[in-house]
PDB file of C-alpha atoms in Angstrom:
ATOM      1  CA  MET A1103      10.596  11.330  -0.573  1.00  0.00           C
ATOM      2  CA  LEU A1104       7.359  10.511   1.249  1.00  0.00           C
ATOM      3  CA  ASN A1105       5.679   9.307  -1.931  1.00  0.00           C
ATOM      4  CA  ALA A1106       8.654   7.117  -2.785  1.00  0.00           C
ATOM      5  CA  ALA A1107       8.661   5.638   0.707  1.00  0.00           C
ATOM      6  CA  ALA A1108       4.904   5.077   0.612  1.00  0.00           C
ATOM      7  CA  GLU A1109       5.168   3.258  -2.699  1.00  0.00           C
ATOM      8  CA  LEU A1110       7.863   0.955  -1.331  1.00  0.00           C
ATOM      9  CA  PHE A1111       6.175   0.367   2.027  1.00  0.00           C
ATOM     10  CA  VAL A1112       2.868  -0.533   0.374  1.00  0.00           C
ATOM     11  CA  ALA A1113       4.445  -2.735  -2.309  1.00  0.00           C
ATOM     12  CA  ARG A1114       7.096  -4.508  -0.221  1.00  0.00           C
ATOM     13  CA  GLY A1115       6.136  -3.946   3.374  1.00  0.00           C
ATOM     14  CA  PHE A1116       7.659  -1.633   5.949  1.00  0.00           C
ATOM     15  CA  ALA A1117      10.089  -4.162   7.425  1.00  0.00           C
ATOM     16  CA  ALA A1118      11.358  -5.241   4.008  1.00  0.00           C
ATOM     17  CA  THR A1119      12.149  -1.694   2.853  1.00  0.00           C
ATOM     18  CA  SER A1120      15.457  -0.063   3.746  1.00  0.00           C
ATOM     19  CA  THR A1121      16.353   3.623   3.915  1.00  0.00           C
ATOM     20  CA  ARG A1122      18.933   2.910   1.230  1.00  0.00           C
ATOM     21  CA  GLU A1123      16.180   1.740  -1.133  1.00  0.00           C
ATOM     22  CA  ILE A1124      14.107   4.811  -0.361  1.00  0.00           C
ATOM     23  CA  ALA A1125      17.074   7.083  -1.066  1.00  0.00           C
ATOM     24  CA  GLU A1126      17.791   5.285  -4.335  1.00  0.00           C
ATOM     25  CA  ARG A1127      14.166   5.641  -5.426  1.00  0.00           C
ATOM     26  CA  VAL A1128      14.313   9.384  -4.723  1.00  0.00           C
ATOM     27  CA  GLY A1129      17.733   9.746  -6.360  1.00  0.00           C
ATOM     28  CA  ILE A1130      19.673  10.948  -3.351  1.00  0.00           C
ATOM     29  CA  ARG A1131      22.412   9.545  -1.149  1.00  0.00           C
ATOM     30  CA  GLN A1132      21.274   7.566   1.875  1.00  0.00           C
ATOM     31  CA  ALA A1133      23.041  10.042   4.163  1.00  0.00           C
ATOM     32  CA  SER A1134      20.994  12.866   2.661  1.00  0.00           C
ATOM     33  CA  LEU A1135      17.781  11.153   3.704  1.00  0.00           C
ATOM     34  CA  TYR A1136      18.763  11.569   7.344  1.00  0.00           C
ATOM     35  CA  TYR A1137      18.748  15.348   6.967  1.00  0.00           C
ATOM     36  CA  HIS A1138      14.968  15.047   6.713  1.00  0.00           C
ATOM     37  CA  PHE A1139      14.077  11.996   8.802  1.00  0.00           C
ATOM     38  CA  ALA A1140      15.858  10.135  11.587  1.00  0.00           C
ATOM     39  CA  GLY A1141      14.887   6.834  10.023  1.00  0.00           C
ATOM     40  CA  LYS A1142      12.114   4.689   8.584  1.00  0.00           C
ATOM     41  CA  ASP A1143       9.913   5.047  11.645  1.00  0.00           C
ATOM     42  CA  GLU A1144       9.681   8.812  11.263  1.00  0.00           C
ATOM     43  CA  ILE A1145       8.851   8.453   7.575  1.00  0.00           C
ATOM     44  CA  LEU A1146       6.081   5.990   8.361  1.00  0.00           C
ATOM     45  CA  ALA A1147       4.782   8.250  11.138  1.00  0.00           C
ATOM     46  CA  GLU A1148       4.428  11.106   8.645  1.00  0.00           C
ATOM     47  CA  LEU A1149       2.670   8.877   6.129  1.00  0.00           C
ATOM     48  CA  LEU A1150       0.255   7.643   8.788  1.00  0.00           C
ATOM     49  CA  GLN A1151      -0.571  11.236   9.667  1.00  0.00           C
ATOM     50  CA  ARG A1152      -1.434  11.893   6.012  1.00  0.00           C
ATOM     51  CA  SER A1153      -4.090   9.174   6.256  1.00  0.00           C
ATOM     52  CA  VAL A1154      -6.043  10.861   9.078  1.00  0.00           C
ATOM     53  CA  ARG A1155      -4.958  14.458   9.658  1.00  0.00           C
ATOM     54  CA  PRO A1156      -6.668  15.997   6.571  1.00  0.00           C
ATOM     55  CA  THR A1157     -10.026  14.674   7.831  1.00  0.00           C
ATOM     56  CA  VAL A1158      -9.434  15.505  11.494  1.00  0.00           C
ATOM     57  CA  ASP A1159      -8.615  19.091  10.548  1.00  0.00           C
ATOM     58  CA  LYS A1160     -12.065  19.446   8.957  1.00  0.00           C
ATOM     59  CA  VAL A1161     -14.198  18.095  11.815  1.00  0.00           C
ATOM     60  CA  ALA A1162     -14.745  21.495  13.434  1.00  0.00           C
ATOM     61  CA  LYS A1163     -15.705  23.021  10.091  1.00  0.00           C
ATOM     62  CA  ILE A1164     -18.147  20.183   9.412  1.00  0.00           C
ATOM     63  CA  GLU A1165     -19.838  20.658  12.766  1.00  0.00           C
ATOM     64  CA  ALA A1166     -19.966  24.428  12.242  1.00  0.00           C
ATOM     65  CA  LEU A1167     -21.542  24.114   8.786  1.00  0.00           C
ATOM     66  CA  VAL A1168     -24.215  21.600   9.727  1.00  0.00           C
ATOM     67  CA  PRO A1169     -27.125  22.701  11.957  1.00  0.00           C
ATOM     68  CA  PRO A1170     -27.159  20.862  15.322  1.00  0.00           C
ATOM     69  CA  GLU A1171     -30.494  19.199  14.576  1.00  0.00           C
ATOM     70  CA  THR A1172     -29.157  17.499  11.435  1.00  0.00           C
ATOM     71  CA  HIS A1173     -26.367  15.297  12.745  1.00  0.00           C
ATOM     72  CA  GLU A1174     -27.145  12.769  10.008  1.00  0.00           C
ATOM     73  CA  THR A1175     -25.839  15.258   7.458  1.00  0.00           C
ATOM     74  CA  ALA A1176     -22.722  15.920   9.527  1.00  0.00           C
ATOM     75  CA  LEU A1177     -21.887  12.218   9.791  1.00  0.00           C
ATOM     76  CA  TYR A1178     -22.549  11.673   6.089  1.00  0.00           C
ATOM     77  CA  LEU A1179     -20.312  14.627   5.196  1.00  0.00           C
ATOM     78  CA  LEU A1180     -17.556  13.446   7.552  1.00  0.00           C
ATOM     79  CA  ALA A1181     -17.632  10.005   5.933  1.00  0.00           C
ATOM     80  CA  LEU A1182     -17.460  11.494   2.424  1.00  0.00           C
ATOM     81  CA  ILE A1183     -14.483  13.646   3.332  1.00  0.00           C
ATOM     82  CA  ASP A1184     -12.738  10.746   5.051  1.00  0.00           C
ATOM     83  CA  VAL A1185     -13.301   8.579   1.973  1.00  0.00           C
ATOM     84  CA  ARG A1186     -11.690  11.328  -0.072  1.00  0.00           C
ATOM     85  CA  THR A1187      -8.678  11.508   2.252  1.00  0.00           C
ATOM     86  CA  LEU A1188      -8.057   7.781   1.900  1.00  0.00           C
ATOM     87  CA  ALA A1189      -8.830   7.727  -1.821  1.00  0.00           C
ATOM     88  CA  GLU A1190      -6.455  10.589  -2.599  1.00  0.00           C
ATOM     89  CA  ALA A1191      -3.443   9.125  -0.796  1.00  0.00           C
ATOM     90  CA  PRO A1192      -0.971   8.620  -3.667  1.00  0.00           C
ATOM     91  CA  HIS A1193      -0.029   5.052  -2.762  1.00  0.00           C
ATOM     92  CA  ASN A1194      -2.871   3.851  -0.525  1.00  0.00           C
ATOM     93  CA  GLU A1195      -0.837   4.503   2.604  1.00  0.00           C
ATOM     94  CA  GLY A1196      -3.966   4.044   4.718  1.00  0.00           C
ATOM     95  CA  ILE A1197      -3.152   0.338   4.803  1.00  0.00           C
ATOM     96  CA  LEU A1198       0.113   1.073   6.623  1.00  0.00           C
ATOM     97  CA  TYR A1199      -1.853   1.401   9.873  1.00  0.00           C
ATOM     98  CA  GLY A1200      -1.781  -2.402   9.957  1.00  0.00           C
ATOM     99  CA  GLN A1201       1.993  -2.518  10.386  1.00  0.00           C
ATOM    100  CA  ALA A1202       2.760  -4.711  13.378  1.00  0.00           C
ATOM    101  CA  ASP A1203       4.839  -2.226  15.354  1.00  0.00           C
ATOM    102  CA  VAL A1204       2.613   0.830  14.954  1.00  0.00           C
ATOM    103  CA  ALA A1205       0.608   0.024  18.070  1.00  0.00           C
ATOM    104  CA  ASN A1206       3.492   0.273  20.516  1.00  0.00           C
ATOM    105  CA  SER A1207       6.179   2.606  19.214  1.00  0.00           C
ATOM    106  CA  GLU A1208       6.204   6.112  20.676  1.00  0.00           C
ATOM    107  CA  VAL A1209       7.143   7.437  17.242  1.00  0.00           C
ATOM    108  CA  TYR A1210       3.516   6.922  16.236  1.00  0.00           C
ATOM    109  CA  ALA A1211       1.935   8.580  19.290  1.00  0.00           C
ATOM    110  CA  GLU A1212       0.908  11.684  17.331  1.00  0.00           C
ATOM    111  CA  PHE A1213      -0.771   9.536  14.696  1.00  0.00           C
ATOM    112  CA  ARG A1214      -2.606   7.512  17.326  1.00  0.00           C
ATOM    113  CA  ASP A1215      -3.828  10.712  18.968  1.00  0.00           C
ATOM    114  CA  ALA A1216      -5.088  12.066  15.633  1.00  0.00           C
ATOM    115  CA  ARG A1217      -6.778   8.782  14.837  1.00  0.00           C
ATOM    116  CA  GLN A1218      -8.490   8.810  18.222  1.00  0.00           C
ATOM    117  CA  GLU A1219      -9.754  12.334  17.525  1.00  0.00           C
ATOM    118  CA  LEU A1220     -11.375  11.023  14.368  1.00  0.00           C
ATOM    119  CA  ILE A1221     -12.832   8.002  16.145  1.00  0.00           C
ATOM    120  CA  ASP A1222     -14.306  10.307  18.790  1.00  0.00           C
ATOM    121  CA  ALA A1223     -15.851  12.524  16.091  1.00  0.00           C
ATOM    122  CA  TYR A1224     -17.477   9.529  14.421  1.00  0.00           C
ATOM    123  CA  GLY A1225     -18.759   8.249  17.754  1.00  0.00           C
ATOM    124  CA  ARG A1226     -20.015  11.643  18.904  1.00  0.00           C
ATOM    125  CA  LEU A1227     -21.984  12.236  15.717  1.00  0.00           C
ATOM    126  CA  GLY A1228     -23.123   8.632  15.531  1.00  0.00           C
ATOM    127  CA  LEU A1229     -24.634   8.588  19.014  1.00  0.00           C
ATOM    128  CA  GLN A1230     -26.604  11.735  18.196  1.00  0.00           C
ATOM    129  CA  ILE A1231     -28.517   9.861  15.483  1.00  0.00           C
ATOM    130  CA  ALA A1232     -28.334   6.248  16.638  1.00  0.00           C
ATOM    131  CA  SER A1233     -31.456   4.291  17.426  1.00  0.00           C
ATOM    132  CA  PRO A1234     -32.081   3.483  21.117  1.00  0.00           C
ATOM    133  CA  SER A1235     -30.931  -0.100  20.607  1.00  0.00           C
ATOM    134  CA  VAL A1236     -27.624   0.968  19.028  1.00  0.00           C
ATOM    135  CA  ALA A1237     -27.046   3.615  21.698  1.00  0.00           C
ATOM    136  CA  ALA A1238     -27.727   1.041  24.419  1.00  0.00           C
ATOM    137  CA  ASP A1239     -25.187  -1.428  23.054  1.00  0.00           C
ATOM    138  CA  LEU A1240     -22.310   0.883  22.039  1.00  0.00           C
ATOM    139  CA  ASP A1241     -20.491   3.740  23.729  1.00  0.00           C
ATOM    140  CA  VAL A1242     -18.829   6.628  21.868  1.00  0.00           C
ATOM    141  CA  ARG A1243     -15.547   4.825  21.313  1.00  0.00           C
ATOM    142  CA  ASP A1244     -17.082   1.525  20.201  1.00  0.00           C
ATOM    143  CA  LEU A1245     -19.441   3.182  17.751  1.00  0.00           C
ATOM    144  CA  GLY A1246     -16.691   5.491  16.544  1.00  0.00           C
ATOM    145  CA  GLU A1247     -14.405   2.539  15.846  1.00  0.00           C
ATOM    146  CA  MET A1248     -17.180   0.744  13.999  1.00  0.00           C
ATOM    147  CA  LEU A1249     -18.013   3.733  11.813  1.00  0.00           C
ATOM    148  CA  MET A1250     -14.387   4.510  11.060  1.00  0.00           C
ATOM    149  CA  HIS A1251     -13.679   0.910  10.089  1.00  0.00           C
ATOM    150  CA  SER A1252     -16.647   0.991   7.715  1.00  0.00           C
ATOM    151  CA  VAL A1253     -15.041   3.935   5.908  1.00  0.00           C
ATOM    152  CA  GLU A1254     -11.587   2.363   5.897  1.00  0.00           C
ATOM    153  CA  VAL A1255     -12.917  -0.213   3.430  1.00  0.00           C
ATOM    154  CA  VAL A1256     -11.576   2.332   0.926  1.00  0.00           C
ATOM    155  CA  THR A1257      -8.084   0.915   1.450  1.00  0.00           C
ATOM    156  CA  ALA A1258      -9.301  -2.600   0.640  1.00  0.00           C
ATOM    157  CA  ILE A1259     -11.045  -1.352  -2.503  1.00  0.00           C
ATOM    158  CA  ARG A1260      -7.818   0.301  -3.635  1.00  0.00           C
ATOM    159  CA  SER A1261      -5.710  -2.734  -2.738  1.00  0.00           C
ATOM    160  CA  ALA A1262      -7.947  -4.826  -4.979  1.00  0.00           C
ATOM    161  CA  GLY A1263      -7.156  -2.492  -7.871  1.00  0.00           C
ATOM    162  CA  ARG A1264     -10.591  -0.884  -7.982  1.00  0.00           C
ATOM    163  CA  THR A1265     -11.358   2.819  -8.142  1.00  0.00           C
ATOM    164  CA  VAL A1266     -13.192   4.662  -5.395  1.00  0.00           C
ATOM    165  CA  THR A1267     -15.878   6.118  -7.617  1.00  0.00           C
ATOM    166  CA  PRO A1268     -18.358   8.787  -6.465  1.00  0.00           C
ATOM    167  CA  THR A1269     -21.053   6.110  -6.307  1.00  0.00           C
ATOM    168  CA  ARG A1270     -18.897   3.951  -4.028  1.00  0.00           C
ATOM    169  CA  ALA A1271     -18.065   6.959  -1.867  1.00  0.00           C
ATOM    170  CA  HIS A1272     -21.737   7.696  -1.324  1.00  0.00           C
ATOM    171  CA  ARG A1273     -22.550   4.068  -0.626  1.00  0.00           C
ATOM    172  CA  ILE A1274     -19.846   3.959   2.034  1.00  0.00           C
ATOM    173  CA  ALA A1275     -21.194   7.130   3.646  1.00  0.00           C
ATOM    174  CA  ALA A1276     -24.740   5.753   3.549  1.00  0.00           C
ATOM    175  CA  ALA A1277     -23.557   2.515   5.145  1.00  0.00           C
ATOM    176  CA  ALA A1278     -22.181   4.484   8.097  1.00  0.00           C
ATOM    177  CA  LEU A1279     -25.631   5.931   8.734  1.00  0.00           C
ATOM    178  CA  ARG A1280     -27.278   2.525   8.353  1.00  0.00           C
ATOM    179  CA  THR A1281     -24.964   1.255  11.090  1.00  0.00           C
ATOM    180  CA  CYS A1282     -26.705   3.762  13.360  1.00  0.00           C
ATOM    181  CA  ASP A1283     -30.144   2.473  12.226  1.00  0.00           C
ATOM    182  CA  VAL A1284     -30.959   5.709  10.416  1.00  0.00           C
ATOM    183  CA  PRO A1285     -34.064   5.293   8.193  1.00  0.00           C
ATOM    184  CA  LYS A1286     -33.574   5.124   4.424  1.00  0.00           C
ATOM    185  CA  GLU A1287     -35.452   8.357   3.721  1.00  0.00           C
ATOM    186  CA  THR A1288     -33.391  10.238   6.293  1.00  0.00           C
ATOM    187  CA  ILE A1289     -30.190   8.906   4.724  1.00  0.00           C
ATOM    188  CA  ALA A1290     -31.323  10.154   1.321  1.00  0.00           C
ATOM    189  CA  ASN A1291     -31.990  13.623   2.755  1.00  0.00           C
ATOM    190  CA  ALA A1292     -28.608  13.621   4.499  1.00  0.00           C
ATOM    191  CA  ALA A1293     -26.908  12.611   1.258  1.00  0.00           C
ATOM    192  CA  SER A1294     -28.512  15.493  -0.606  1.00  0.00           C
ATOM    193  CA  ALA A1295     -27.616  18.046   2.067  1.00  0.00           C
ATOM    194  CA  ALA A1296     -24.057  16.728   2.459  1.00  0.00           C
ATOM    195  CA  THR A1297     -23.547  16.881  -1.298  1.00  0.00           C
ATOM    196  CA  GLU A1298     -24.397  20.574  -1.288  1.00  0.00           C
ATOM    197  CA  LEU A1299     -22.182  21.275   1.709  1.00  0.00           C
ATOM    198  CA  LEU A1300     -19.285  19.409   0.139  1.00  0.00           C
ATOM    199  CA  ALA A1301     -18.920  22.368  -2.214  1.00  0.00           C
ATOM    200  CA  GLU A1302     -17.582  24.274   0.802  1.00  0.00           C
ATOM    201  CA  PHE A1303     -14.582  21.940   0.712  1.00  0.00           C
ATOM    202  CA  HIS A1304     -14.226  21.864  -3.066  1.00  0.00           C
ATOM    203  CA  HIS A1305     -11.168  24.094  -3.162  1.00  0.00           C
ATOM    204  CA  GLU A1306      -9.370  21.623  -0.894  1.00  0.00           C
ATOM    205  CA  THR A1307      -9.935  18.538  -3.029  1.00  0.00           C
ATOM    206  CA  THR A1308      -9.321  17.175  -6.504  1.00  0.00           C
ATOM    207  CA  ILE A1309     -11.901  14.392  -6.341  1.00  0.00           C
ATOM    208  CA  ALA A1310     -15.494  15.203  -7.311  1.00  0.00           C
ATOM    209  CA  LEU A1311     -17.401  13.120  -4.785  1.00  0.00           C
ATOM    210  CA  ALA A1312     -20.409  15.392  -5.044  1.00  0.00           C
ATOM    211  CA  ASP A1313     -21.657  14.469  -8.489  1.00  0.00           C
ATOM    212  CA  ARG A1314     -23.786  11.491  -7.410  1.00  0.00           C
ATOM    213  CA  THR A1315     -25.828  10.334  -4.432  1.00  0.00           C
ATOM    214  CA  PRO A1316     -26.774   6.751  -3.578  1.00  0.00           C
TER     215      PRO A1316
END
């Protein structure tokens, strides 16, 4: 049901899709849909969670795996895993965050909280490695937003009909570190270390992001 709804929401837009159309796509009666969800808003809320929760749930593991003195590797690994989360979404539901009413409805409060957790993780790791000039200009939330938006380019790549290849995934992760003014050689070292650590998450993914570095 969620995949059918995601396909319709992405193709037609949330407002233009009815619960009747979702039920028809699934092959059930409209009334049966309401046994699972109270309405479209709850379906969208669940889809939005799928775009952030898999990454948020791995933040603690990332920080535990990476030594404290190598925050560059932790940020690179977080970006790679976040790219994977967005790339694996069956119907590119990451773009649904742009729906006009998501910002205000209480139905989406849990999603907003999860998204803020991810923003905070990006900002926390980013400030640990940022140059003095970057750290002077941006606080945790601002830098976190900037880094997260740089990764969310994945949804635009998918919307354009292009594939998020391993090379693109690594370039996106490297770009996040460049935003923090991390030197090129340090980024290369972080990429190598993050690639090795990504094997720790291999059983949780079906995309082989670890086969190339930038």
